GROMACS .gro file of C-alpha atoms in nm:
model
  210
    1MET     CA    1  -0.533   3.406   3.347
    2ILE     CA    2  -0.869   3.547   3.491
    3LYS     CA    3  -0.653   3.614   3.830
    4LYS     CA    4  -0.415   3.836   3.624
    5THR     CA    5  -0.679   3.993   3.408
    6LEU     CA    6  -0.820   4.105   3.719
    7TRP     CA    7  -0.512   4.210   3.878
    8GLY     CA    8  -0.439   4.438   3.552
    9LEU     CA    9  -0.781   4.593   3.568
   10MET     CA   10  -0.731   4.687   3.923
   11THR     CA   11  -0.393   4.799   3.910
   12LEU     CA   12  -0.487   5.002   3.598
   13SER     CA   13  -0.784   5.166   3.802
   14ALA     CA   14  -0.570   5.240   4.071
   15ILE     CA   15  -0.309   5.427   3.820
   16LEU     CA   16  -0.557   5.628   3.684
   17VAL     CA   17  -0.724   5.728   4.007
   18ALA     CA   18  -0.351   5.802   4.139
   19LEU     CA   19  -0.291   6.002   3.844
   20TYR     CA   20  -0.620   6.196   3.884
   21ALA     CA   21  -0.518   6.278   4.252
   22LEU     CA   22  -0.222   6.403   4.180
   23ALA     CA   23  -0.333   6.630   3.864
   24ILE     CA   24  -0.590   6.789   4.136
   25LEU     CA   25  -0.318   6.852   4.363
   26PHE     CA   26  -0.082   7.001   4.154
   27ALA     CA   27  -0.334   7.172   3.906
   28PRO     CA   28  -0.604   7.374   4.073
   29SER     CA   29  -0.784   7.461   3.792
   30ILE     CA   30  -0.926   7.150   3.727
   31ARG     CA   31  -1.027   7.098   4.067
   32PRO     CA   32  -1.425   7.014   4.103
   33THR     CA   33  -1.605   7.258   4.336
   34PHE     CA   34  -1.626   7.050   4.633
   35VAL     CA   35  -1.249   6.960   4.647
   36GLN     CA   36  -1.157   7.352   4.589
   37ASN     CA   37  -1.363   7.441   4.872
   38LEU     CA   38  -1.178   7.166   5.073
   39PHE     CA   39  -0.846   7.297   4.958
   40ALA     CA   40  -0.993   7.683   5.075
   41HIS     CA   41  -1.066   7.548   5.420
   42PHE     CA   42  -0.805   7.265   5.486
   43PRO     CA   43  -0.537   7.303   5.199
   44LYS     CA   44  -0.260   7.088   5.384
   45VAL     CA   45  -0.480   6.815   5.535
   46THR     CA   46  -0.652   6.805   5.178
   47ALA     CA   47  -0.290   6.777   5.000
   48ILE     CA   48  -0.215   6.505   5.229
   49HIS     CA   49  -0.495   6.300   5.163
   50PHE     CA   50  -0.468   6.321   4.794
   51PHE     CA   51  -0.091   6.271   4.771
   52CYS     CA   52  -0.062   6.000   5.050
   53GLY     CA   53  -0.405   5.852   4.878
   54ALA     CA   54  -0.235   5.841   4.565
   55VAL     CA   55   0.090   5.618   4.676
   56ALA     CA   56  -0.149   5.404   4.909
   57ILE     CA   57  -0.370   5.324   4.587
   58VAL     CA   58  -0.077   5.240   4.367
   59THR     CA   59   0.149   5.029   4.595
   60GLY     CA   60  -0.140   4.836   4.744
   61ALA     CA   61  -0.224   4.735   4.386
   62ILE     CA   62   0.114   4.599   4.313
   63GLN     CA   63   0.154   4.433   4.659
   64PHE     CA   64  -0.122   4.187   4.519
   65ASN     CA   65   0.064   4.051   4.261
   66ALA     CA   66   0.170   3.721   4.390
   67SER     CA   67   0.502   3.646   4.187
   68LEU     CA   68   0.607   3.971   4.292
   69ARG     CA   69   0.574   3.893   4.645
   70ARG     CA   70   0.766   3.530   4.577
   71LYS     CA   71   1.044   3.661   4.337
   72HIS     CA   72   1.111   4.016   4.484
   73LEU     CA   73   1.021   3.985   4.898
   74PRO     CA   74   1.243   4.234   4.992
   75LEU     CA   75   1.060   4.511   4.745
   76HIS     CA   76   0.735   4.393   4.868
   77LYS     CA   77   0.835   4.475   5.260
   78ILE     CA   78   0.958   4.814   5.103
   79LEU     CA   79   0.624   4.896   4.934
   80GLY     CA   80   0.431   4.770   5.233
   81ARG     CA   81   0.613   5.009   5.432
   82PHE     CA   82   0.510   5.284   5.188
   83TYR     CA   83   0.131   5.151   5.176
   84VAL     CA   84   0.115   5.157   5.604
   85VAL     CA   85   0.253   5.511   5.624
   86SER     CA   86   0.068   5.663   5.352
   87ILE     CA   87  -0.262   5.523   5.510
   88LEU     CA   88  -0.167   5.610   5.830
   89CYS     CA   89  -0.127   5.993   5.684
   90ALA     CA   90  -0.422   5.953   5.458
   91GLY     CA   91  -0.617   5.820   5.702
   92ILE     CA   92  -0.587   6.094   5.942
   93ALA     CA   93  -0.630   6.355   5.703
   94SER     CA   94  -0.951   6.181   5.564
   95PHE     CA   95  -1.136   6.149   5.905
   96ILE     CA   96  -1.037   6.520   5.981
   97LEU     CA   97  -1.179   6.613   5.634
   98ALA     CA   98  -1.500   6.357   5.672
   99VAL     CA   99  -1.617   6.545   6.013
  100ASN     CA  100  -1.578   6.858   5.865
  101SER     CA  101  -1.694   6.766   5.521
  102VAL     CA  102  -2.058   6.916   5.380
  103GLY     CA  103  -2.352   6.754   5.313
  104GLY     CA  104  -2.486   6.685   5.685
  105ILE     CA  105  -2.418   6.400   5.920
  106TYR     CA  106  -2.475   6.113   5.653
  107VAL     CA  107  -2.190   6.234   5.472
  108GLN     CA  108  -1.947   6.299   5.793
  109SER     CA  109  -2.075   5.967   5.947
  110GLY     CA  110  -1.987   5.763   5.645
  111PHE     CA  111  -1.641   5.900   5.553
  112GLY     CA  112  -1.563   5.915   5.895
  113LEU     CA  113  -1.653   5.542   5.969
  114MET     CA  114  -1.459   5.455   5.654
  115ALA     CA  115  -1.121   5.636   5.771
  116ILE     CA  116  -1.187   5.449   6.077
  117CYS     CA  117  -1.185   5.110   5.893
  118TRP     CA  118  -0.891   5.187   5.687
  119LEU     CA  119  -0.667   5.258   5.976
  120ALA     CA  120  -0.799   4.984   6.181
  121THR     CA  121  -0.763   4.719   5.893
  122THR     CA  122  -0.406   4.824   5.801
  123ILE     CA  123  -0.263   4.869   6.154
  124ASN     CA  124  -0.418   4.480   6.219
  125ALA     CA  125  -0.265   4.372   5.920
  126TYR     CA  126   0.074   4.547   5.994
  127CYS     CA  127   0.064   4.403   6.337
  128LEU     CA  128  -0.014   4.053   6.231
  129ILE     CA  129   0.271   4.032   5.957
  130ARG     CA  130   0.506   4.183   6.267
  131ARG     CA  131   0.391   3.863   6.455
  132SER     CA  132   0.458   3.686   6.154
  133ASP     CA  133   0.129   3.538   6.093
  134VAL     CA  134   0.093   3.581   5.695
  135SER     CA  135  -0.230   3.420   5.661
  136GLY     CA  136  -0.402   3.681   5.927
  137HIS     CA  137  -0.178   3.960   5.737
  138GLU     CA  138  -0.320   3.865   5.397
  139ARG     CA  139  -0.687   3.863   5.511
  140TRP     CA  140  -0.681   4.234   5.674
  141MET     CA  141  -0.467   4.337   5.438
  142THR     CA  142  -0.723   4.249   5.191
  143ARG     CA  143  -0.978   4.431   5.352
  144SER     CA  144  -0.740   4.707   5.384
  145TYR     CA  145  -0.714   4.739   5.016
  146ALA     CA  146  -1.090   4.705   4.965
  147VAL     CA  147  -1.113   5.052   5.153
  148THR     CA  148  -0.846   5.188   4.973
  149LEU     CA  149  -1.049   5.110   4.671
  150ALA     CA  150  -1.305   5.358   4.746
  151GLY     CA  151  -1.117   5.592   4.576
  152VAL     CA  152  -1.168   5.413   4.231
  153THR     CA  153  -1.548   5.288   4.314
  154LEU     CA  154  -1.616   5.655   4.428
  155ARG     CA  155  -1.524   5.809   4.144
  156LEU     CA  156  -1.762   5.550   3.931
  157TYR     CA  157  -2.048   5.640   4.129
  158LEU     CA  158  -1.960   5.975   4.084
  159GLY     CA  159  -1.951   5.921   3.711
  160LEU     CA  160  -2.279   5.715   3.711
  161SER     CA  161  -2.483   5.965   3.931
  162VAL     CA  162  -2.372   6.238   3.629
  163VAL     CA  163  -2.502   6.008   3.339
  164LEU     CA  164  -2.797   5.944   3.570
  165GLU     CA  165  -2.854   6.331   3.628
  166ILE     CA  166  -2.889   6.279   4.006
  167LYS     CA  167  -2.779   6.587   4.206
  168PHE     CA  168  -2.475   6.595   4.343
  169ILE     CA  169  -2.637   6.708   4.667
  170ASP     CA  170  -2.839   6.412   4.681
  171ALA     CA  171  -2.595   6.152   4.532
  172TYR     CA  172  -2.325   6.251   4.771
  173PRO     CA  173  -2.455   6.140   5.123
  174VAL     CA  174  -2.542   5.762   4.957
  175LEU     CA  175  -2.199   5.771   4.790
  176ALA     CA  176  -2.043   5.821   5.156
  177TRP     CA  177  -2.125   5.487   5.234
  178ILE     CA  178  -2.152   5.277   4.890
  179CYS     CA  179  -1.816   5.343   4.782
  180TRP     CA  180  -1.645   5.116   5.015
  181ILE     CA  181  -1.912   4.917   5.230
  182PRO     CA  182  -1.957   4.691   4.933
  183ASN     CA  183  -1.594   4.699   4.855
  184LEU     CA  184  -1.602   4.528   5.224
  185ILE     CA  185  -1.830   4.266   5.146
  186ILE     CA  186  -1.678   4.131   4.835
  187ALA     CA  187  -1.346   4.130   5.016
  188GLU     CA  188  -1.512   3.924   5.293
  189LEU     CA  189  -1.654   3.695   5.026
  190ILE     CA  190  -1.295   3.685   4.853
  191ILE     CA  191  -1.129   3.590   5.199
  192ARG     CA  192  -1.403   3.288   5.286
  193PHE     CA  193  -1.335   3.150   4.919
  194LYS     CA  194  -1.005   3.098   4.979
  195ALA     CA  195  -0.992   2.978   5.314
  196ASN     CA  196  -1.302   2.732   5.181
  197LYS     CA  197  -1.065   2.636   4.885
  198ARG     CA  198  -0.775   2.570   5.142
  199ARG     CA  199  -0.940   2.306   5.387
  200LEU     CA  200  -1.094   2.127   5.060
  201ILE     CA  201  -0.736   2.107   4.952
  202ASN     CA  202  -0.595   1.998   5.291
  203GLU     CA  203  -0.908   1.749   5.323
  204GLN     CA  204  -0.825   1.592   4.986
  205ALA     CA  205  -0.429   1.577   5.091
  206LEU     CA  206  -0.520   1.418   5.450
  207PRO     CA  207  -0.583   1.100   5.341
  208GLU     CA  208  -0.273   1.028   5.143
  209SER     CA  209  -0.080   1.152   5.417
  210CYS     CA  210  -0.220   0.882   5.623
   0.00000   0.00000   0.00000
């Protein structure tokens, strides 16, 4: 029950962020100032970032539905391809935008490293499943989606900074790091928890098989 609730909240958050990204893409009048600046200087790259990011965050959330994976494996594989291709496009676009972003070296390095981690974790997850390493694929896809969820956490922290009346220019360098690093830490904790749980199950089953 708890897992389903958490998955539902994650998926709902992903859909809302995706809809927001598409709204920004197709409704220029609602774009924040810094997004307007991105579109003014890098229109095609920014459009790719928002559109492919929206596809990635929704398809990625669906992939974590265990029931869907078991009952509809072909669909899981198709959505997985959409996810990987979307991140390849969005990740490259993100890196270009990161190294050219306003806010100085802290913003550029924070978002730049996030883009690199996004691409690296996703590519590694894809390579592992091509070698039929399902457990390795699941671990690295968890890391990949943790970075993808920066689209959610960044907007949560942006909203919090507004509530706390922190100026955007002061908050942005910090947000460039905290929107994705804590996500990866949580992903690692989840991965280790699952690994320990599997080990305990195997240890308990061992005497019965002897």
